[in-house]
Amino acid sequence: MTALDTSALVTMTVGLFAITAPIAVLPLFVAATAGQTQGDQRRTALMAAATYVVAGLLALFIGNAALGVFGVSIAALRVAGMAVIGVIGWQMLNAPTPSEATPVRSHHHRASNTHVPVAAHNAVAPSPASVGILPLGFPIYAGPGVLSVIIAWGSVSRPVYLAAMAAILANAAVIVALDFLAAPITRVIGEKALLITEKIFGLLVVAIAVGGMASALVVLFPGLDGR
């Protein structure tokens, strides 16, 4: 059977959207691309999304083989991956909201522990490749939580495998669309309001981690399901 599993596609796309939290990343994108022309900002967005897609597809196709080399089971990876995602979600949930009295000198992406400094006035604008690949593409969009989940997806049946590829591409399209509109969205909503959304995504990520951890533990320890 090679049909696309639409239910898995929706679940995976929503999961990737929650973990990458592209709306909460908008202030970081604006800070990283400060001084760039609109054309360069769009090239940076495309570069970041392409890096995320390449990293995601590599994890999907090669991650399983890497696990075999190190003798790591898929069930163990799921437990470890969900633990990582749980920690990331908790950090997002407890992210400090900047106060009006404290000037923002850098934006901290807690999911990847990456700081993006706010560019000084008249600073030289970075090239799209210099910020699109690192840090935006990796590790901000393609962080450890995202990659561990995608590696686990690569171990299941082909319909879900195809859904994983479609979900990666769909989330990349959302990232590009939001980054293209980053400046006007940030102006209208405000950086602080966007950063608050990180807490909302954090709650969703913790919920995903709890559900995934429960399922993975039952595989590792069959007796936990009470049967």
Short mmCIF file of N, CA, C and O in Angstrom, two decimals, residues 136-218:
data_model
loop_
_atom_site.label_atom_id
_atom_site.label_comp_id
_atom_site.label_asym_id
_atom_site.label_seq_id
_atom_site.Cartn_x
_atom_site.Cartn_y
_atom_site.Cartn_z
N LEU A 136 19.29 30.08 11.54
CA LEU A 136 17.85 29.94 11.31
C LEU A 136 17.47 28.54 10.85
O LEU A 136 16.59 27.90 11.44
N GLY A 137 18.12 28.06 9.78
CA GLY A 137 17.78 26.72 9.29
C GLY A 137 18.10 25.64 10.31
O GLY A 137 17.28 24.76 10.60
N PHE A 138 19.31 25.71 10.82
CA PHE A 138 19.76 24.79 11.87
C PHE A 138 20.58 25.59 12.87
O PHE A 138 21.47 26.35 12.48
N PRO A 139 20.29 25.56 14.16
CA PRO A 139 19.37 24.62 14.82
C PRO A 139 18.01 25.18 15.18
O PRO A 139 17.27 24.54 15.93
N ILE A 140 17.64 26.39 14.70
CA ILE A 140 16.38 26.97 15.14
C ILE A 140 15.18 26.21 14.57
O ILE A 140 14.28 25.79 15.31
N TYR A 141 15.13 26.03 13.24
CA TYR A 141 14.01 25.29 12.67
C TYR A 141 14.23 23.78 12.75
O TYR A 141 13.35 23.03 13.16
N ALA A 142 15.39 23.32 12.35
CA ALA A 142 15.70 21.88 12.40
C ALA A 142 16.50 21.60 13.67
O ALA A 142 17.70 21.30 13.62
N GLY A 143 15.84 21.71 14.80
CA GLY A 143 16.50 21.51 16.08
C GLY A 143 16.49 20.05 16.51
O GLY A 143 15.96 19.18 15.81
N PRO A 144 17.05 19.73 17.67
CA PRO A 144 17.14 18.34 18.14
C PRO A 144 15.78 17.69 18.33
O PRO A 144 15.62 16.50 18.05
N GLY A 145 14.80 18.44 18.81
CA GLY A 145 13.47 17.86 19.00
C GLY A 145 12.84 17.47 17.69
O GLY A 145 12.28 16.37 17.54
N VAL A 146 12.92 18.35 16.70
CA VAL A 146 12.35 18.07 15.38
C VAL A 146 13.02 16.86 14.75
O VAL A 146 12.37 15.95 14.23
N LEU A 147 14.35 16.83 14.78
CA LEU A 147 15.08 15.76 14.11
C LEU A 147 14.86 14.41 14.79
O LEU A 147 14.75 13.38 14.11
N SER A 148 14.76 14.38 16.11
CA SER A 148 14.53 13.11 16.80
C SER A 148 13.16 12.54 16.46
O SER A 148 13.00 11.32 16.28
N VAL A 149 12.17 13.42 16.32
CA VAL A 149 10.82 12.97 15.94
C VAL A 149 10.83 12.44 14.52
O VAL A 149 10.25 11.39 14.22
N ILE A 150 11.49 13.15 13.61
CA ILE A 150 11.53 12.73 12.21
C ILE A 150 12.26 11.40 12.05
O ILE A 150 11.85 10.54 11.26
N ILE A 151 13.34 11.19 12.78
CA ILE A 151 14.05 9.91 12.72
C ILE A 151 13.12 8.77 13.12
O ILE A 151 13.11 7.71 12.49
N ALA A 152 12.34 8.99 14.16
CA ALA A 152 11.40 7.96 14.60
C ALA A 152 10.35 7.68 13.53
O ALA A 152 9.94 6.53 13.32
N TRP A 153 9.90 8.71 12.81
CA TRP A 153 8.93 8.51 11.73
C TRP A 153 9.49 7.62 10.63
O TRP A 153 8.76 6.91 9.96
N GLY A 154 10.81 7.67 10.42
CA GLY A 154 11.41 6.89 9.35
C GLY A 154 11.41 5.40 9.58
O GLY A 154 11.83 4.64 8.72
N SER A 155 10.92 4.96 10.74
CA SER A 155 10.94 3.53 11.07
C SER A 155 9.60 2.85 10.84
O SER A 155 9.48 1.63 11.01
N VAL A 156 8.59 3.63 10.47
CA VAL A 156 7.25 3.05 10.37
C VAL A 156 6.92 2.69 8.92
O VAL A 156 7.75 2.78 8.03
N SER A 157 5.66 2.26 8.68
CA SER A 157 5.26 1.77 7.37
C SER A 157 5.31 2.84 6.30
O SER A 157 5.32 4.04 6.58
N ARG A 158 5.33 2.43 5.05
CA ARG A 158 5.52 3.36 3.94
C ARG A 158 4.48 4.48 3.86
O ARG A 158 4.83 5.62 3.60
N PRO A 159 3.16 4.21 4.06
CA PRO A 159 2.20 5.32 3.99
C PRO A 159 2.53 6.44 4.98
O PRO A 159 2.43 7.61 4.65
N VAL A 160 2.91 6.08 6.22
CA VAL A 160 3.26 7.10 7.21
C VAL A 160 4.59 7.75 6.84
O VAL A 160 4.81 8.93 7.09
N TYR A 161 5.46 6.96 6.22
CA TYR A 161 6.75 7.48 5.76
C TYR A 161 6.53 8.59 4.73
O TYR A 161 7.16 9.64 4.78
N LEU A 162 5.62 8.33 3.80
CA LEU A 162 5.30 9.35 2.79
C LEU A 162 4.65 10.56 3.45
O LEU A 162 4.91 11.70 3.05
N ALA A 163 3.81 10.32 4.44
CA ALA A 163 3.17 11.43 5.15
C ALA A 163 4.21 12.29 5.85
O ALA A 163 4.07 13.52 5.92
N ALA A 164 5.27 11.66 6.37
CA ALA A 164 6.33 12.41 7.04
C ALA A 164 7.01 13.38 6.06
O ALA A 164 7.27 14.54 6.40
N MET A 165 7.31 12.90 4.85
CA MET A 165 7.92 13.77 3.85
C MET A 165 7.00 14.93 3.49
O MET A 165 7.44 16.08 3.37
N ALA A 166 5.71 14.62 3.31
CA ALA A 166 4.74 15.66 2.98
C ALA A 166 4.61 16.68 4.11
O ALA A 166 4.48 17.89 3.87
N ALA A 167 4.65 16.19 5.36
CA ALA A 167 4.53 17.08 6.52
C ALA A 167 5.73 18.02 6.62
O ALA A 167 5.59 19.21 6.93
N ILE A 168 6.94 17.49 6.34
CA ILE A 168 8.14 18.33 6.37
C ILE A 168 8.03 19.45 5.34
O ILE A 168 8.31 20.61 5.63
N LEU A 169 7.59 19.10 4.14
CA LEU A 169 7.47 20.10 3.06
C LEU A 169 6.35 21.10 3.37
O LEU A 169 6.49 22.30 3.11
N ALA A 170 5.24 20.61 3.94
CA ALA A 170 4.13 21.50 4.27
C ALA A 170 4.55 22.51 5.34
O ALA A 170 4.23 23.70 5.24
N ASN A 171 5.27 22.04 6.35
CA ASN A 171 5.72 22.94 7.40
C ASN A 171 6.75 23.94 6.87
O ASN A 171 6.78 25.10 7.29
N ALA A 172 7.58 23.49 5.91
CA ALA A 172 8.54 24.40 5.29
C ALA A 172 7.82 25.52 4.54
O ALA A 172 8.24 26.69 4.57
N ALA A 173 6.71 25.18 3.88
CA ALA A 173 5.93 26.20 3.17
C ALA A 173 5.35 27.23 4.13
O ALA A 173 5.32 28.43 3.85
N VAL A 174 4.90 26.76 5.30
CA VAL A 174 4.37 27.67 6.32
C VAL A 174 5.48 28.58 6.84
O VAL A 174 5.28 29.79 7.03
N ILE A 175 6.67 28.01 7.06
CA ILE A 175 7.82 28.79 7.54
C ILE A 175 8.14 29.90 6.55
O ILE A 175 8.35 31.07 6.93
N VAL A 176 8.20 29.56 5.25
CA VAL A 176 8.52 30.56 4.23
C VAL A 176 7.46 31.66 4.20
O VAL A 176 7.78 32.85 4.15
N ALA A 177 6.19 31.26 4.22
CA ALA A 177 5.10 32.25 4.15
C ALA A 177 5.16 33.21 5.33
O ALA A 177 5.02 34.43 5.16
N LEU A 178 5.38 32.69 6.54
CA LEU A 178 5.45 33.55 7.72
C LEU A 178 6.68 34.45 7.69
O LEU A 178 6.61 35.63 8.05
N ASP A 179 7.82 33.89 7.26
CA ASP A 179 9.05 34.70 7.21
C ASP A 179 8.95 35.80 6.16
O ASP A 179 9.50 36.89 6.35
N PHE A 180 8.26 35.53 5.06
CA PHE A 180 8.06 36.57 4.04
C PHE A 180 7.29 37.75 4.62
O PHE A 180 7.48 38.90 4.20
N LEU A 181 6.39 37.45 5.57
CA LEU A 181 5.54 38.49 6.17
C LEU A 181 6.02 38.88 7.57
O LEU A 181 5.29 39.51 8.32
N ALA A 182 7.25 38.50 7.92
CA ALA A 182 7.75 38.71 9.28
C ALA A 182 7.72 40.16 9.71
O ALA A 182 7.27 40.50 10.82
N ALA A 183 8.20 41.07 8.85
CA ALA A 183 8.26 42.49 9.21
C ALA A 183 6.88 43.08 9.49
O ALA A 183 6.66 43.67 10.55
N PRO A 184 5.90 42.95 8.56
CA PRO A 184 4.58 43.51 8.85
C PRO A 184 3.88 42.84 10.02
O PRO A 184 3.20 43.51 10.81
N ILE A 185 4.03 41.53 10.17
CA ILE A 185 3.40 40.84 11.31
C ILE A 185 3.97 41.35 12.62
O ILE A 185 3.24 41.63 13.58
N THR A 186 5.30 41.49 12.67
CA THR A 186 5.94 41.97 13.89
C THR A 186 5.53 43.40 14.20
O THR A 186 5.35 43.77 15.37
N ARG A 187 5.38 44.23 13.16
CA ARG A 187 4.96 45.62 13.37
C ARG A 187 3.55 45.68 13.92
O ARG A 187 3.25 46.46 14.82
N VAL A 188 2.64 44.90 13.36
CA VAL A 188 1.23 44.97 13.75
C VAL A 188 1.00 44.34 15.12
O VAL A 188 0.32 44.92 15.98
N ILE A 189 1.55 43.15 15.34
CA ILE A 189 1.28 42.43 16.59
C ILE A 189 2.24 42.82 17.69
O ILE A 189 1.88 42.87 18.86
N GLY A 190 3.49 43.10 17.31
CA GLY A 190 4.50 43.46 18.31
C GLY A 190 5.36 42.27 18.68
O GLY A 190 4.87 41.13 18.79
N GLU A 191 6.65 42.51 18.92
CA GLU A 191 7.59 41.44 19.23
C GLU A 191 7.22 40.72 20.52
O GLU A 191 7.30 39.50 20.62
N LYS A 192 6.83 41.49 21.54
CA LYS A 192 6.55 40.87 22.83
C LYS A 192 5.33 39.95 22.77
O LYS A 192 5.32 38.88 23.38
N ALA A 193 4.31 40.36 22.00
CA ALA A 193 3.13 39.51 21.86
C ALA A 193 3.49 38.22 21.12
O ALA A 193 2.99 37.14 21.46
N LEU A 194 4.38 38.33 20.14
CA LEU A 194 4.80 37.14 19.42
C LEU A 194 5.62 36.21 20.31
O LEU A 194 5.49 34.99 20.24
N LEU A 195 6.45 36.79 21.16
CA LEU A 195 7.24 35.97 22.06
C LEU A 195 6.37 35.24 23.08
O LEU A 195 6.70 34.14 23.54
N ILE A 196 5.23 35.86 23.44
CA ILE A 196 4.31 35.21 24.38
C ILE A 196 3.73 33.93 23.77
O ILE A 196 3.44 32.97 24.48
N THR A 197 3.59 33.92 22.42
CA THR A 197 3.05 32.72 21.77
C THR A 197 3.96 31.52 22.00
O THR A 197 3.52 30.37 21.88
N GLU A 198 5.23 31.76 22.32
CA GLU A 198 6.14 30.66 22.60
C GLU A 198 5.62 29.83 23.77
O GLU A 198 5.78 28.60 23.80
N LYS A 199 5.00 30.47 24.74
CA LYS A 199 4.46 29.74 25.89
C LYS A 199 3.31 28.84 25.46
O LYS A 199 3.16 27.72 25.96
N ILE A 200 2.48 29.35 24.55
CA ILE A 200 1.35 28.55 24.06
C ILE A 200 1.87 27.32 23.32
O ILE A 200 1.40 26.19 23.54
N PHE A 201 2.84 27.53 22.44
CA PHE A 201 3.42 26.40 21.73
C PHE A 201 4.10 25.45 22.70
O PHE A 201 4.10 24.23 22.50
N GLY A 202 4.69 26.00 23.76
CA GLY A 202 5.35 25.16 24.75
C GLY A 202 4.39 24.18 25.39
O GLY A 202 4.72 23.01 25.60
N LEU A 203 3.17 24.63 25.70
CA LEU A 203 2.16 23.75 26.28
C LEU A 203 1.79 22.63 25.32
O LEU A 203 1.66 21.46 25.71
N LEU A 204 1.64 22.97 24.03
CA LEU A 204 1.32 21.96 23.02
C LEU A 204 2.46 20.94 22.90
O LEU A 204 2.22 19.73 22.79
N VAL A 205 3.69 21.43 22.93
CA VAL A 205 4.84 20.54 22.80
C VAL A 205 4.93 19.59 23.99
O VAL A 205 5.23 18.40 23.83
N VAL A 206 4.68 20.09 25.20
CA VAL A 206 4.68 19.23 26.38
C VAL A 206 3.61 18.15 26.25
O VAL A 206 3.85 16.97 26.58
N ALA A 207 2.44 18.52 25.77
CA ALA A 207 1.36 17.54 25.59
C ALA A 207 1.75 16.47 24.57
O ALA A 207 1.49 15.27 24.77
N ILE A 208 2.40 16.89 23.47
CA ILE A 208 2.88 15.93 22.47
C ILE A 208 3.89 14.98 23.10
O ILE A 208 3.88 13.77 22.87
N ALA A 209 4.80 15.54 23.91
CA ALA A 209 5.84 14.72 24.54
C ALA A 209 5.23 13.70 25.50
O ALA A 209 5.67 12.53 25.53
N VAL A 210 4.24 14.10 26.27
CA VAL A 210 3.62 13.18 27.23
C VAL A 210 2.95 12.02 26.50
O VAL A 210 3.11 10.84 26.86
N GLY A 211 2.19 12.34 25.44
CA GLY A 211 1.52 11.30 24.67
C GLY A 211 2.51 10.36 24.01
O GLY A 211 2.34 9.13 24.03
N GLY A 212 3.54 10.93 23.39
CA GLY A 212 4.54 10.11 22.73
C GLY A 212 5.34 9.26 23.70
O GLY A 212 5.65 8.10 23.43
N MET A 213 5.67 9.82 24.86
CA MET A 213 6.41 9.08 25.88
C MET A 213 5.59 7.89 26.39
O MET A 213 6.12 6.79 26.56
N ALA A 214 4.30 8.11 26.61
CA ALA A 214 3.45 7.02 27.10
C ALA A 214 3.40 5.87 26.10
O ALA A 214 3.52 4.70 26.47
N SER A 215 3.25 6.21 24.81
CA SER A 215 3.19 5.16 23.77
C SER A 215 4.52 4.42 23.67
O SER A 215 4.55 3.20 23.51
N ALA A 216 5.63 5.15 23.75
CA ALA A 216 6.95 4.53 23.63
C ALA A 216 7.26 3.63 24.81
O ALA A 216 7.86 2.55 24.66
N LEU A 217 6.86 4.03 26.01
CA LEU A 217 7.14 3.22 27.20
C LEU A 217 6.37 1.91 27.17
O LEU A 217 6.87 0.88 27.65
N VAL A 218 5.17 1.93 26.60
CA VAL A 218 4.39 0.69 26.50
C VAL A 218 5.10 -0.29 25.57
O VAL A 218 5.06 -1.51 25.79
#
